[in-house]
Amino acid sequence: MHPDNEDPLDMIFARALQGTSIFLSRDVLRTEYIPDQILFRDHQLKAIGGIFSPLLTGHKPSNLLIYGKTGTGKTVVTRYVLNRLLDKTKNTNLNVAIAYVNTRIASTEYRVLTEIGRNLDLQLPFTGLSISEAFKRIAYHIKERGSKAIFVLDEIDFLIKTSGDNLLYEFTRVNELLTQNSFVTLVGISNDLRFKESLDPRVLSSLNEEEVLFSPYSVDELKAILLDRVKYAFVPGTVDESAINLCAAMAGAEHGDARRAVDLLRVAGELAERENANRVEDRHVNMAAKSIERDRILEAIQSLPIHGKLILLAVSSFKDTENTGRIYAKYTEITKRIGIEPLTQRRISALLSELDLLGLVSAPVVSRGRMGRSKKIRIAIPQETVRASLMDDETIKALI
DNA sequence: CCTCCACTGGAAACCTAGGCTC
DNA sequence: GAGCCTAGGTTTCCAGTGGAGG
């Protein structure tokens, strides 16, 4: 057999067929995966389990607020407990309904409501209804079915930041509309402790009936978690121990982020597989770190609206930092060239702040005395990445 | 210590797409 | 199908501001 002479595609298919891939199961390394056993989170597991347990006898559990940095297991533990609870109630006459919404992804009040509706098998049109109408429909749906509902609002700080606490206030009062055999319990998940400050005290006291804190994992704990996943994810002996250590160390260096550790391992595995290596080594992990960062940026840019892309292009055409006025001038020049109506400077200022938040540009506000007060704007990602990702856009392609 | 630049960022008005009612 | 309503994005308006230069 001469592998060199074979069609490369045939080889890939053959490998897949023979199951000689280094992966046993990729799914184990996906972010949505919920393991059978959760390590180092006994305390939180018991606490959350205890808080939800009244549900088993048909009583309303307390509202709950969960805190912890990204990748500390908040979402996984919550979903795990709720899944187990659903199993327990499956053969009873308790009608338990769980709605999970990530409010960073469902970024407006209305989208949060449609998402909750979807989770409860209630179709809501994606636009056209008022917030209060959508809200009433959900409440009526729960009441009619006598549901014991749990609303999990993940990354709840985003909802508060973008839309205030009006919706949350309505949620805390929804039980007044419901009858005895139906209720809604709220679970808020946040990685920012400070968001409490911007809540109405009434909302806070209602939402904060119980509180559970998730601390970051240590590097040793991360390593143990990875070793556990490796057992199910990879063919035995195909992952170097030093590669695992490196994943754990990289993820631990930030703040004990298990999601990042697992992502690194998955991407490292995929890179190793792609180059037909039979082991995952340190260098694959290093490559994975770069690849993940690059993908994050590419995705962020590609999902930008057209004006966001044009601003990015304007910013990236300067080497040094520039103030808002100069960026705006460049931006209007670009829009003229491709025949698009420019947005106002006020709007561009706001969009620049959004790009700053996304980490694509750096735009701190500085005062230059007599030279006025403005943003100090600079591109924050490699020039070549900007070009590569903007090439996808037909209207912009011609400019580059 | 005062001025004054070049915006910032809050607030309200305006616009548009799309569902609802009759 | 006309007329109404709302959410979300944008524009309009404008008071407020940090600090170098006088």
Tab-separated table of N, CA, C and O in Angstrom, chain A residues 309-371:
chain	number	residue	atom	x	y	z
A	309	LYS	N	-18.821	47.090	9.492
A	309	LYS	CA	-17.682	46.653	8.685
A	309	LYS	C	-16.961	47.847	8.069
A	309	LYS	O	-15.730	47.887	8.030
A	310	LEU	N	-17.738	48.802	7.579
A	310	LEU	CA	-17.131	49.969	6.948
A	310	LEU	C	-16.329	50.789	7.955
A	310	LEU	O	-15.256	51.304	7.635
A	311	ILE	N	-16.855	50.894	9.174
A	311	ILE	CA	-16.110	51.628	10.206
A	311	ILE	C	-14.803	50.919	10.499
A	311	ILE	O	-13.744	51.529	10.612
A	312	LEU	N	-14.887	49.600	10.587
A	312	LEU	CA	-13.693	48.806	10.847
A	312	LEU	C	-12.654	49.036	9.750
A	312	LEU	O	-11.463	49.192	10.018
A	313	LEU	N	-13.147	49.078	8.531
A	313	LEU	CA	-12.265	49.324	7.394
A	313	LEU	C	-11.622	50.705	7.517
A	313	LEU	O	-10.423	50.871	7.292
A	314	ALA	N	-12.429	51.690	7.898
A	314	ALA	CA	-11.918	53.053	8.060
A	314	ALA	C	-10.845	53.078	9.150
A	314	ALA	O	-9.774	53.659	8.959
A	315	VAL	N	-11.130	52.448	10.280
A	315	VAL	CA	-10.165	52.435	11.387
A	315	VAL	C	-8.886	51.737	10.963
A	315	VAL	O	-7.784	52.206	11.254
A	316	SER	N	-9.033	50.633	10.232
A	316	SER	CA	-7.850	49.833	9.907
A	316	SER	C	-6.987	50.506	8.839
A	316	SER	O	-5.865	50.085	8.601
A	317	SER	N	-7.499	51.559	8.193
A	317	SER	CA	-6.692	52.210	7.170
A	317	SER	C	-5.682	53.186	7.780
A	317	SER	O	-4.843	53.734	7.082
A	318	PHE	N	-5.798	53.419	9.093
A	318	PHE	CA	-4.818	54.287	9.760
A	318	PHE	C	-3.817	53.447	10.551
A	318	PHE	O	-4.186	52.424	11.120
A	319	LYS	N	-2.580	53.911	10.578
A	319	LYS	CA	-1.573	53.198	11.370
A	319	LYS	C	-1.646	53.642	12.824
A	319	LYS	O	-1.638	52.835	13.735
A	320	ASP	N	-1.728	54.973	13.010
A	320	ASP	CA	-1.732	55.510	14.373
A	320	ASP	C	-3.147	55.625	14.914
A	320	ASP	O	-4.113	55.373	14.208
A	321	THR	N	-3.248	56.046	16.167
A	321	THR	CA	-4.569	56.284	16.737
A	321	THR	C	-5.144	57.552	16.120
A	321	THR	O	-4.418	58.482	15.778
A	322	GLU	N	-6.465	57.563	15.977
A	322	GLU	CA	-7.144	58.707	15.392
A	322	GLU	C	-8.360	59.040	16.243
A	322	GLU	O	-8.898	58.173	16.932
A	323	ASN	N	-8.813	60.299	16.176
A	323	ASN	CA	-10.011	60.659	16.918
A	323	ASN	C	-11.267	60.365	16.100
A	323	ASN	O	-11.188	60.044	14.919
A	324	THR	N	-12.421	60.497	16.729
A	324	THR	CA	-13.678	60.133	16.092
A	324	THR	C	-13.922	60.913	14.796
A	324	THR	O	-14.369	60.354	13.805
A	325	GLY	N	-13.577	62.209	14.821
A	325	GLY	CA	-13.809	63.045	13.653
A	325	GLY	C	-13.092	62.533	12.408
A	325	GLY	O	-13.677	62.457	11.330
A	326	ARG	N	-11.824	62.180	12.571
A	326	ARG	CA	-11.027	61.704	11.435
A	326	ARG	C	-11.556	60.360	10.928
A	326	ARG	O	-11.615	60.119	9.728
A	327	ILE	N	-11.918	59.483	11.858
A	327	ILE	CA	-12.475	58.186	11.462
A	327	ILE	C	-13.781	58.402	10.702
A	327	ILE	O	-14.042	57.776	9.679
A	328	TYR	N	-14.569	59.354	11.195
A	328	TYR	CA	-15.859	59.612	10.553
A	328	TYR	C	-15.672	60.139	9.131
A	328	TYR	O	-16.385	59.742	8.203
A	329	ALA	N	-14.685	61.015	8.957
A	329	ALA	CA	-14.402	61.556	7.629
A	329	ALA	C	-14.024	60.425	6.673
A	329	ALA	O	-14.520	60.344	5.542
A	330	LYS	N	-13.159	59.548	7.149
A	330	LYS	CA	-12.722	58.413	6.326
A	330	LYS	C	-13.915	57.510	5.992
A	330	LYS	O	-14.070	57.052	4.862
A	331	TYR	N	-14.742	57.314	6.974
A	331	TYR	CA	-15.912	56.443	6.806
A	331	TYR	C	-16.872	57.013	5.758
A	331	TYR	O	-17.339	56.294	4.871
A	332	THR	N	-17.155	58.320	5.834
A	332	THR	CA	-18.070	58.916	4.852
A	332	THR	C	-17.468	58.842	3.445
A	332	THR	O	-18.186	58.637	2.466
A	333	GLU	N	-16.153	58.991	3.379
A	333	GLU	CA	-15.475	58.880	2.085
A	333	GLU	C	-15.702	57.484	1.493
A	333	GLU	O	-16.015	57.342	0.307
A	334	ILE	N	-15.579	56.471	2.342
A	334	ILE	CA	-15.785	55.093	1.878
A	334	ILE	C	-17.231	54.878	1.426
A	334	ILE	O	-17.486	54.299	0.371
A	335	THR	N	-18.187	55.372	2.231
A	335	THR	CA	-19.589	55.163	1.855
A	335	THR	C	-19.889	55.832	0.518
A	335	THR	O	-20.646	55.289	-0.281
A	336	LYS	N	-19.293	56.990	0.282
A	336	LYS	CA	-19.531	57.681	-0.991
A	336	LYS	C	-19.030	56.841	-2.147
A	336	LYS	O	-19.680	56.726	-3.177
A	337	ARG	N	-17.854	56.254	-1.934
A	337	ARG	CA	-17.257	55.485	-3.020
A	337	ARG	C	-18.105	54.284	-3.420
A	337	ARG	O	-18.125	53.890	-4.575
A	338	ILE	N	-18.785	53.667	-2.464
A	338	ILE	CA	-19.603	52.512	-2.845
A	338	ILE	C	-21.083	52.867	-2.905
A	338	ILE	O	-21.935	51.985	-3.068
A	339	GLY	N	-21.394	54.152	-2.791
A	339	GLY	CA	-22.776	54.583	-2.991
A	339	GLY	C	-23.748	54.172	-1.908
A	339	GLY	O	-24.867	53.760	-2.186
A	340	ILE	N	-23.307	54.281	-0.642
A	340	ILE	CA	-24.190	53.980	0.480
A	340	ILE	C	-24.376	55.252	1.296
A	340	ILE	O	-23.428	56.028	1.444
A	341	GLU	N	-25.579	55.489	1.786
A	341	GLU	CA	-25.819	56.641	2.638
A	341	GLU	C	-25.079	56.471	3.963
A	341	GLU	O	-25.247	55.442	4.635
A	342	PRO	N	-24.246	57.458	4.359
A	342	PRO	CA	-23.547	57.312	5.636
A	342	PRO	C	-24.491	57.545	6.821
A	342	PRO	O	-25.470	58.267	6.702
A	343	LEU	N	-24.191	56.917	7.949
A	343	LEU	CA	-24.930	57.198	9.178
A	343	LEU	C	-24.339	58.462	9.801
A	343	LEU	O	-23.283	58.928	9.401
A	344	THR	N	-25.027	58.987	10.817
A	344	THR	CA	-24.538	60.220	11.446
A	344	THR	C	-23.343	59.948	12.353
A	344	THR	O	-23.094	58.819	12.753
A	345	GLN	N	-22.644	61.008	12.690
A	345	GLN	CA	-21.476	60.850	13.555
A	345	GLN	C	-21.864	60.337	14.945
A	345	GLN	O	-21.144	59.562	15.558
A	346	ARG	N	-23.023	60.800	15.417
A	346	ARG	CA	-23.496	60.322	16.726
A	346	ARG	C	-23.595	58.798	16.725
A	346	ARG	O	-23.218	58.119	17.668
A	347	ARG	N	-24.155	58.265	15.654
A	347	ARG	CA	-24.351	56.819	15.543
A	347	ARG	C	-23.003	56.106	15.419
A	347	ARG	O	-22.782	55.049	15.995
A	348	ILE	N	-22.099	56.685	14.642
A	348	ILE	CA	-20.777	56.085	14.458
A	348	ILE	C	-20.047	56.038	15.800
A	348	ILE	O	-19.385	55.065	16.131
A	349	SER	N	-20.209	57.091	16.587
A	349	SER	CA	-19.597	57.112	17.913
A	349	SER	C	-20.089	55.926	18.741
A	349	SER	O	-19.310	55.244	19.401
A	350	ALA	N	-21.393	55.669	18.677
A	350	ALA	CA	-21.962	54.548	19.429
A	350	ALA	C	-21.477	53.210	18.872
A	350	ALA	O	-21.144	52.299	19.628
A	351	LEU	N	-21.414	53.109	17.533
A	351	LEU	CA	-20.959	51.858	16.924
A	351	LEU	C	-19.494	51.594	17.256
A	351	LEU	O	-19.093	50.446	17.452
A	352	LEU	N	-18.689	52.682	17.329
A	352	LEU	CA	-17.284	52.516	17.707
A	352	LEU	C	-17.185	51.931	19.120
A	352	LEU	O	-16.345	51.082	19.387
A	353	SER	N	-18.061	52.395	20.008
A	353	SER	CA	-18.058	51.845	21.362
A	353	SER	C	-18.409	50.361	21.350
A	353	SER	O	-17.860	49.570	22.116
A	354	GLU	N	-19.332	49.977	20.448
A	354	GLU	CA	-19.685	48.556	20.349
A	354	GLU	C	-18.513	47.729	19.836
A	354	GLU	O	-18.258	46.633	20.326
A	355	LEU	N	-17.803	48.262	18.829
A	355	LEU	CA	-16.639	47.554	18.297
A	355	LEU	C	-15.566	47.424	19.369
A	355	LEU	O	-14.851	46.425	19.430
A	356	ASP	N	-15.476	48.428	20.223
A	356	ASP	CA	-14.534	48.398	21.343
A	356	ASP	C	-14.897	47.253	22.283
A	356	ASP	O	-14.053	46.467	22.708
A	357	LEU	N	-16.191	47.149	22.571
A	357	LEU	CA	-16.688	46.100	23.464
A	357	LEU	C	-16.400	44.712	22.897
A	357	LEU	O	-16.111	43.777	23.623
A	358	LEU	N	-16.478	44.600	21.574
A	358	LEU	CA	-16.215	43.316	20.918
A	358	LEU	C	-14.719	43.024	20.857
A	358	LEU	O	-14.313	41.929	20.473
A	359	GLY	N	-13.904	44.029	21.194
A	359	GLY	CA	-12.457	43.839	21.171
A	359	GLY	C	-11.849	43.973	19.789
A	359	GLY	O	-10.709	43.592	19.578
A	360	LEU	N	-12.621	44.498	18.823
A	360	LEU	CA	-12.098	44.626	17.462
A	360	LEU	C	-11.296	45.909	17.298
A	360	LEU	O	-10.341	45.954	16.531
A	361	VAL	N	-11.724	46.966	17.990
A	361	VAL	CA	-10.910	48.182	18.014
A	361	VAL	C	-10.724	48.579	19.475
A	361	VAL	O	-11.449	48.117	20.344
A	362	SER	N	-9.716	49.418	19.702
A	362	SER	CA	-9.567	49.966	21.032
A	362	SER	C	-9.976	51.428	20.919
A	362	SER	O	-9.496	52.143	20.047
A	363	ALA	N	-10.919	51.861	21.769
A	363	ALA	CA	-11.447	53.222	21.624
A	363	ALA	C	-11.743	53.868	22.971
A	363	ALA	O	-12.882	54.220	23.272
A	364	PRO	N	-10.719	54.041	23.799
A	364	PRO	CA	-10.948	54.706	25.083
A	364	PRO	C	-11.183	56.202	24.864
A	364	PRO	O	-10.680	56.766	23.891
A	365	VAL	N	-11.950	56.812	25.750
A	365	VAL	CA	-12.200	58.252	25.658
A	365	VAL	C	-11.059	58.981	26.366
A	365	VAL	O	-10.731	58.664	27.508
A	366	VAL	N	-10.454	59.925	25.664
A	366	VAL	CA	-9.387	60.713	26.282
A	366	VAL	C	-9.629	62.191	26.032
A	366	VAL	O	-10.299	62.573	25.080
A	367	SER	N	-9.074	63.001	26.897
A	367	SER	CA	-9.176	64.431	26.694
A	367	SER	C	-7.815	64.975	26.323
A	367	SER	O	-6.827	64.679	26.978
A	368	ARG	N	-7.787	65.771	25.244
A	368	ARG	CA	-6.516	66.364	24.820
A	368	ARG	C	-6.537	67.868	25.070
A	368	ARG	O	-6.053	68.648	24.263
A	369	GLY	N	-7.121	68.272	26.160
A	369	GLY	CA	-7.136	69.691	26.491
A	369	GLY	C	-7.795	70.539	25.431
A	369	GLY	O	-8.935	70.301	25.055
A	370	ARG	N	-7.059	71.511	24.932
A	370	ARG	CA	-7.586	72.400	23.892
A	370	ARG	C	-7.991	71.642	22.624
A	370	ARG	O	-8.782	72.119	21.821
A	371	MET	N	-7.410	70.467	22.459
A	371	MET	CA	-7.722	69.662	21.278
A	371	MET	C	-9.019	68.870	21.474
A	371	MET	O	-9.365	68.020	20.667
